[in-house]
Amino acid sequence: TQLLEQSPQFLSIQEGENLTVYCNSSSVFSSLQWYRQEPGEGPVLLVTVVTGGEVKKLKRLTFQFGDARKDSSLHITAAQPGDTGLYLCAGGGSGTYKYIFGTGTRLKVLA
Amino acid sequence: DTGVSQDPRHKITKRGQNVTFRCDPISEHNRLYWYRQTLGQGPEFLTYFQNEAQLEKSRLLSDRFSAERPKGSFSTLEIQRTEQGDSAMYLCASGQIRGNTEAFFGQGTRLTVV
C-alpha cells in the first residue's frame, strides 16, 4: 500500500518567517502534486513535479522532488497570512491513474 | 469553462435516506475521480472513470455507494441508506489522459448525516 506522510502536521508561525513542509513515502511515484486547501473548499493545485531532483518555484514557494521520487518538500519564504491553509501532497503511481494523498500540513501564519 | 463543478455544495440528510451528488468535470477531460475527505485528513480515493468506464474502485466504496458516468461527461455518486459515518466532504476531480498528469478538484459536497 502506498502511503504519503507529511510533516509537520501543524505549523503556526509569524508573518515573515520561512518554513519547510515535507512529504515522504517508501514508494516511488511517477509524479507528485502539491495542493492548498481552505476550509470548506476543494484542494487547489499549486504545482506538479515529475522528474527526480526537479525544483519548481512559484513566487515565494519552492517545490522539490527527491532524486528517487519518493519524497518532496515545499519551502515558503517570508510567509504571509494569505499562505494560511492545509497543504496536501498527492502522489501518482505508474500503472494507476489514482492519486494518493498525504496526511496534510495545516499552516497558520500570524500577522 | 470555469472548472470542475459539484452540486449540491451542502447536503444534510437523515440516517437511512439516499443521497445523490453530481459532478461536472472540465470540458474534454476524460479522467474523473471521486474522493472522500473527513475532518483533519487528506482526501481518500473512492473511484476513477476513464471516459464512461469505471476502471478502479476503492475498498472504501461499499455496496451502498454507486458511481456512474453514463456518457463520459458528468458523473453521479449515490449513497444508499446513509449512515452517520458517511458524513464527509465528497470531492470530484478531473484530468486528461494525455499530456500532464494533473487533477483539478471541484469545491466539494459537504454531507452531514443526522
GROMACS .gro file of C-alpha atoms in nm:
model
  225
    1THR     CA    1   0.000   0.000   0.000
    2GLN     CA    2   0.135   0.338  -0.096
    3LEU     CA    3   0.138   0.591   0.186
    4LEU     CA    4   0.246   0.953   0.197
    5GLU     CA    5   0.334   1.107   0.531
    6GLN     CA    6   0.359   1.480   0.576
    7SER     CA    7   0.541   1.666   0.848
    8PRO     CA    8   0.481   1.865   1.045
    9GLN     CA    9   0.107   1.808   1.090
   10PHE     CA   10   0.055   2.158   1.229
   11LEU     CA   11   0.262   2.471   1.198
   12SER     CA   12   0.194   2.814   1.343
   13ILE     CA   13   0.444   3.084   1.254
   14GLN     CA   14   0.477   3.461   1.245
   15GLU     CA   15   0.449   3.661   0.925
   16GLY     CA   16   0.787   3.690   0.754
   17GLU     CA   17   0.927   3.359   0.876
   18ASN     CA   18   1.041   3.078   0.646
   19LEU     CA   19   0.913   2.722   0.667
   20THR     CA   20   0.951   2.382   0.504
   21VAL     CA   21   0.691   2.109   0.476
   22TYR     CA   22   0.793   1.752   0.399
   23CYS     CA   23   0.616   1.474   0.215
   24ASN     CA   24   0.772   1.127   0.249
   25SER     CA   25   0.700   0.778   0.127
   26SER     CA   26   0.867   0.442   0.092
   27SER     CA   27   0.709   0.411  -0.256
   28VAL     CA   28   0.821   0.562  -0.584
   29PHE     CA   29   0.578   0.797  -0.754
   30SER     CA   30   0.573   0.889  -1.121
   31SER     CA   31   0.451   1.237  -1.035
   32LEU     CA   32   0.373   1.440  -0.729
   33GLN     CA   33   0.130   1.728  -0.685
   34TRP     CA   34   0.108   1.990  -0.414
   35TYR     CA   35  -0.231   2.140  -0.330
   36ARG     CA   36  -0.354   2.408  -0.092
   37GLN     CA   37  -0.697   2.375   0.060
   38GLU     CA   38  -0.902   2.627   0.254
   39PRO     CA   39  -1.186   2.529   0.493
   40GLY     CA   40  -1.499   2.419   0.310
   41GLU     CA   41  -1.333   2.428  -0.031
   42GLY     CA   42  -1.172   2.175  -0.262
   43PRO     CA   43  -0.792   2.145  -0.298
   44VAL     CA   44  -0.634   2.391  -0.541
   45LEU     CA   45  -0.340   2.264  -0.744
   46LEU     CA   46  -0.016   2.453  -0.686
   47VAL     CA   47   0.240   2.252  -0.880
   48THR     CA   48   0.322   1.915  -1.034
   49VAL     CA   49   0.673   1.765  -1.031
   50VAL     CA   50   0.760   1.461  -1.239
   51THR     CA   51   1.140   1.433  -1.263
   52GLY     CA   52   1.364   1.316  -0.978
   53GLY     CA   53   1.556   1.613  -0.838
   54GLU     CA   54   1.324   1.863  -1.007
   55VAL     CA   55   1.286   2.204  -0.844
   56LYS     CA   56   0.997   2.437  -0.927
   57LYS     CA   57   0.935   2.787  -0.799
   58LEU     CA   58   0.603   2.965  -0.765
   59LYS     CA   59   0.669   3.316  -0.633
   60ARG     CA   60   0.771   3.260  -0.268
   61LEU     CA   61   0.708   2.883  -0.284
   62THR     CA   62   0.982   2.637  -0.383
   63PHE     CA   63   0.897   2.274  -0.452
   64GLN     CA   64   1.147   1.993  -0.480
   65PHE     CA   65   1.103   1.631  -0.586
   66GLY     CA   66   1.350   1.387  -0.433
   67ASP     CA   67   1.607   1.221  -0.658
   68ALA     CA   68   1.448   0.881  -0.601
   69ARG     CA   69   1.094   1.024  -0.648
   70LYS     CA   70   0.990   0.903  -0.304
   71ASP     CA   71   0.976   1.236  -0.125
   72SER     CA   72   0.914   1.604  -0.180
   73SER     CA   73   0.939   1.931   0.006
   74LEU     CA   74   0.767   2.266  -0.005
   75HIS     CA   75   0.957   2.570   0.118
   76ILE     CA   76   0.784   2.902   0.176
   77THR     CA   77   0.993   3.215   0.207
   78ALA     CA   78   0.868   3.514   0.408
   79ALA     CA   79   0.531   3.359   0.488
   80GLN     CA   80   0.222   3.580   0.475
   81PRO     CA   81  -0.122   3.541   0.639
   82GLY     CA   82  -0.262   3.459   0.294
   83ASP     CA   83  -0.049   3.142   0.294
   84THR     CA   84  -0.264   3.001   0.576
   85GLY     CA   85  -0.430   2.674   0.479
   86LEU     CA   86  -0.399   2.297   0.454
   87TYR     CA   87  -0.112   2.187   0.231
   88LEU     CA   88  -0.151   1.846   0.073
   89CYS     CA   89   0.087   1.640  -0.134
   90ALA     CA   90  -0.051   1.374  -0.370
   91GLY     CA   91   0.146   1.105  -0.549
   92GLY     CA   92   0.059   0.940  -0.878
   93GLY     CA   93   0.200   0.593  -0.941
   94SER     CA   94   0.278   0.420  -1.266
   95GLY     CA   95   0.017   0.168  -1.369
   96THR     CA   96  -0.260   0.350  -1.189
   97TYR     CA   97  -0.431   0.680  -1.251
   98LYS     CA   98  -0.532   0.742  -0.891
   99TYR     CA   99  -0.357   0.987  -0.663
  100ILE     CA  100  -0.265   0.901  -0.307
  101PHE     CA  101  -0.287   1.196  -0.072
  102GLY     CA  102  -0.067   1.275   0.222
  103THR     CA  103  -0.197   1.342   0.571
  104GLY     CA  104  -0.172   1.718   0.523
  105THR     CA  105   0.008   2.005   0.697
  106ARG     CA  106  -0.210   2.272   0.848
  107LEU     CA  107  -0.029   2.606   0.832
  108LYS     CA  108  -0.130   2.920   1.016
  109VAL     CA  109   0.059   3.241   0.955
  110LEU     CA  110   0.001   3.507   1.217
  111ALA     CA  111   0.011   3.876   1.126
  112ASP     CA  112  -1.517   2.671  -1.874
  113THR     CA  113  -1.481   2.763  -1.509
  114GLY     CA  114  -1.350   2.436  -1.372
  115VAL     CA  115  -1.496   2.131  -1.203
  116SER     CA  116  -1.846   2.194  -1.073
  117GLN     CA  117  -2.017   1.997  -0.795
  118ASP     CA  118  -2.376   2.007  -0.684
  119PRO     CA  119  -2.502   2.048  -0.420
  120ARG     CA  120  -2.239   2.224  -0.211
  121HIS     CA  121  -2.401   2.114   0.112
  122LYS     CA  122  -2.642   1.832   0.195
  123ILE     CA  123  -2.798   1.745   0.529
  124THR     CA  124  -2.988   1.418   0.538
  125LYS     CA  125  -3.140   1.185   0.792
  126ARG     CA  126  -2.980   0.849   0.855
  127GLY     CA  127  -3.121   0.586   0.624
  128GLN     CA  128  -3.203   0.824   0.338
  129ASN     CA  129  -3.045   0.805  -0.007
  130VAL     CA  130  -2.843   1.095  -0.148
  131THR     CA  131  -2.702   1.168  -0.493
  132PHE     CA  132  -2.425   1.410  -0.582
  133ARG     CA  133  -2.335   1.541  -0.925
  134CYS     CA  134  -2.000   1.636  -1.074
  135ASP     CA  135  -1.943   1.822  -1.400
  136PRO     CA  136  -1.576   1.791  -1.498
  137ILE     CA  137  -1.372   2.034  -1.705
  138SER     CA  138  -1.475   2.002  -2.070
  139GLU     CA  139  -1.284   1.736  -2.264
  140HIS     CA  140  -1.131   1.587  -1.951
  141ASN     CA  141  -1.164   1.213  -1.988
  142ARG     CA  142  -1.047   1.123  -1.638
  143LEU     CA  143  -1.283   1.170  -1.344
  144TYR     CA  144  -1.221   1.088  -0.980
  145TRP     CA  145  -1.426   1.079  -0.664
  146TYR     CA  146  -1.258   1.127  -0.327
  147ARG     CA  147  -1.386   1.149   0.030
  148GLN     CA  148  -1.232   1.373   0.294
  149THR     CA  149  -1.306   1.372   0.665
  150LEU     CA  150  -1.210   1.647   0.903
  151GLY     CA  151  -0.837   1.682   0.953
  152GLN     CA  152  -0.748   1.418   0.694
  153GLY     CA  153  -0.628   1.416   0.336
  154PRO     CA  154  -0.869   1.305   0.064
  155GLU     CA  155  -0.917   0.929   0.024
  156PHE     CA  156  -0.963   0.778  -0.321
  157LEU     CA  157  -1.306   0.628  -0.391
  158THR     CA  158  -1.326   0.561  -0.764
  159TYR     CA  159  -1.191   0.653  -1.107
  160PHE     CA  160  -1.353   0.680  -1.451
  161GLN     CA  161  -1.182   0.695  -1.786
  162ASN     CA  162  -1.450   0.829  -2.017
  163GLU     CA  163  -1.761   0.626  -1.922
  164ALA     CA  164  -1.572   0.324  -1.791
  165GLN     CA  165  -1.526   0.282  -1.416
  166LEU     CA  166  -1.172   0.145  -1.406
  167GLU     CA  167  -1.086   0.147  -1.040
  168LYS     CA  168  -1.278   0.129  -0.713
  169SER     CA  169  -1.150   0.155  -0.359
  170ARG     CA  170  -1.246  -0.090  -0.088
  171LEU     CA  171  -1.392   0.218   0.083
  172LEU     CA  172  -1.667   0.208  -0.176
  173SER     CA  173  -1.910  -0.028  -0.003
  174ASP     CA  174  -2.213  -0.172  -0.177
  175ARG     CA  175  -2.416   0.126  -0.053
  176PHE     CA  176  -2.211   0.350  -0.280
  177SER     CA  177  -2.250   0.360  -0.656
  178ALA     CA  178  -2.097   0.594  -0.910
  179GLU     CA  179  -2.183   0.640  -1.275
  180ARG     CA  180  -2.059   0.841  -1.569
  181PRO     CA  181  -2.310   0.738  -1.835
  182LYS     CA  182  -2.198   0.948  -2.130
  183GLY     CA  183  -1.842   1.012  -2.030
  184SER     CA  184  -1.923   1.367  -1.925
  185PHE     CA  185  -2.088   1.437  -1.588
  186SER     CA  186  -2.081   1.183  -1.306
  187THR     CA  187  -2.308   1.099  -1.015
  188LEU     CA  188  -2.226   0.944  -0.679
  189GLU     CA  189  -2.515   0.786  -0.491
  190ILE     CA  190  -2.511   0.674  -0.131
  191GLN     CA  191  -2.796   0.449  -0.023
  192ARG     CA  192  -2.914   0.407   0.335
  193THR     CA  193  -2.682   0.674   0.464
  194GLU     CA  194  -2.506   0.626   0.796
  195GLN     CA  195  -2.356   0.886   1.028
  196GLY     CA  196  -2.010   0.763   0.929
  197ASP     CA  197  -2.079   0.877   0.574
  198SER     CA  198  -2.060   1.240   0.689
  199ALA     CA  199  -1.767   1.390   0.499
  200MET     CA  200  -1.667   1.617   0.212
  201TYR     CA  201  -1.707   1.440  -0.121
  202LEU     CA  202  -1.466   1.573  -0.381
  203CYS     CA  203  -1.466   1.528  -0.754
  204ALA     CA  204  -1.161   1.586  -0.975
  205SER     CA  205  -1.093   1.564  -1.347
  206GLY     CA  206  -0.788   1.541  -1.569
  207GLN     CA  207  -0.668   1.444  -1.913
  208ILE     CA  208  -0.523   1.111  -2.015
  209ARG     CA  209  -0.258   1.260  -2.241
  210GLY     CA  210  -0.014   1.532  -2.156
  211ASN     CA  211   0.025   1.637  -1.795
  212THR     CA  212  -0.097   1.418  -1.514
  213GLU     CA  213  -0.264   1.687  -1.309
  214ALA     CA  214  -0.601   1.652  -1.142
  215PHE     CA  215  -0.822   1.954  -1.079
  216PHE     CA  216  -1.073   1.946  -0.797
  217GLY     CA  217  -1.419   2.087  -0.756
  218GLN     CA  218  -1.534   2.269  -0.445
  219GLY     CA  219  -1.681   1.954  -0.298
  220THR     CA  220  -2.014   1.849  -0.149
  221ARG     CA  221  -2.031   1.856   0.230
  222LEU     CA  222  -2.258   1.575   0.351
  223THR     CA  223  -2.393   1.571   0.704
  224VAL     CA  224  -2.594   1.268   0.814
  225VAL     CA  225  -2.803   1.331   1.125
   0.00000   0.00000   0.00000
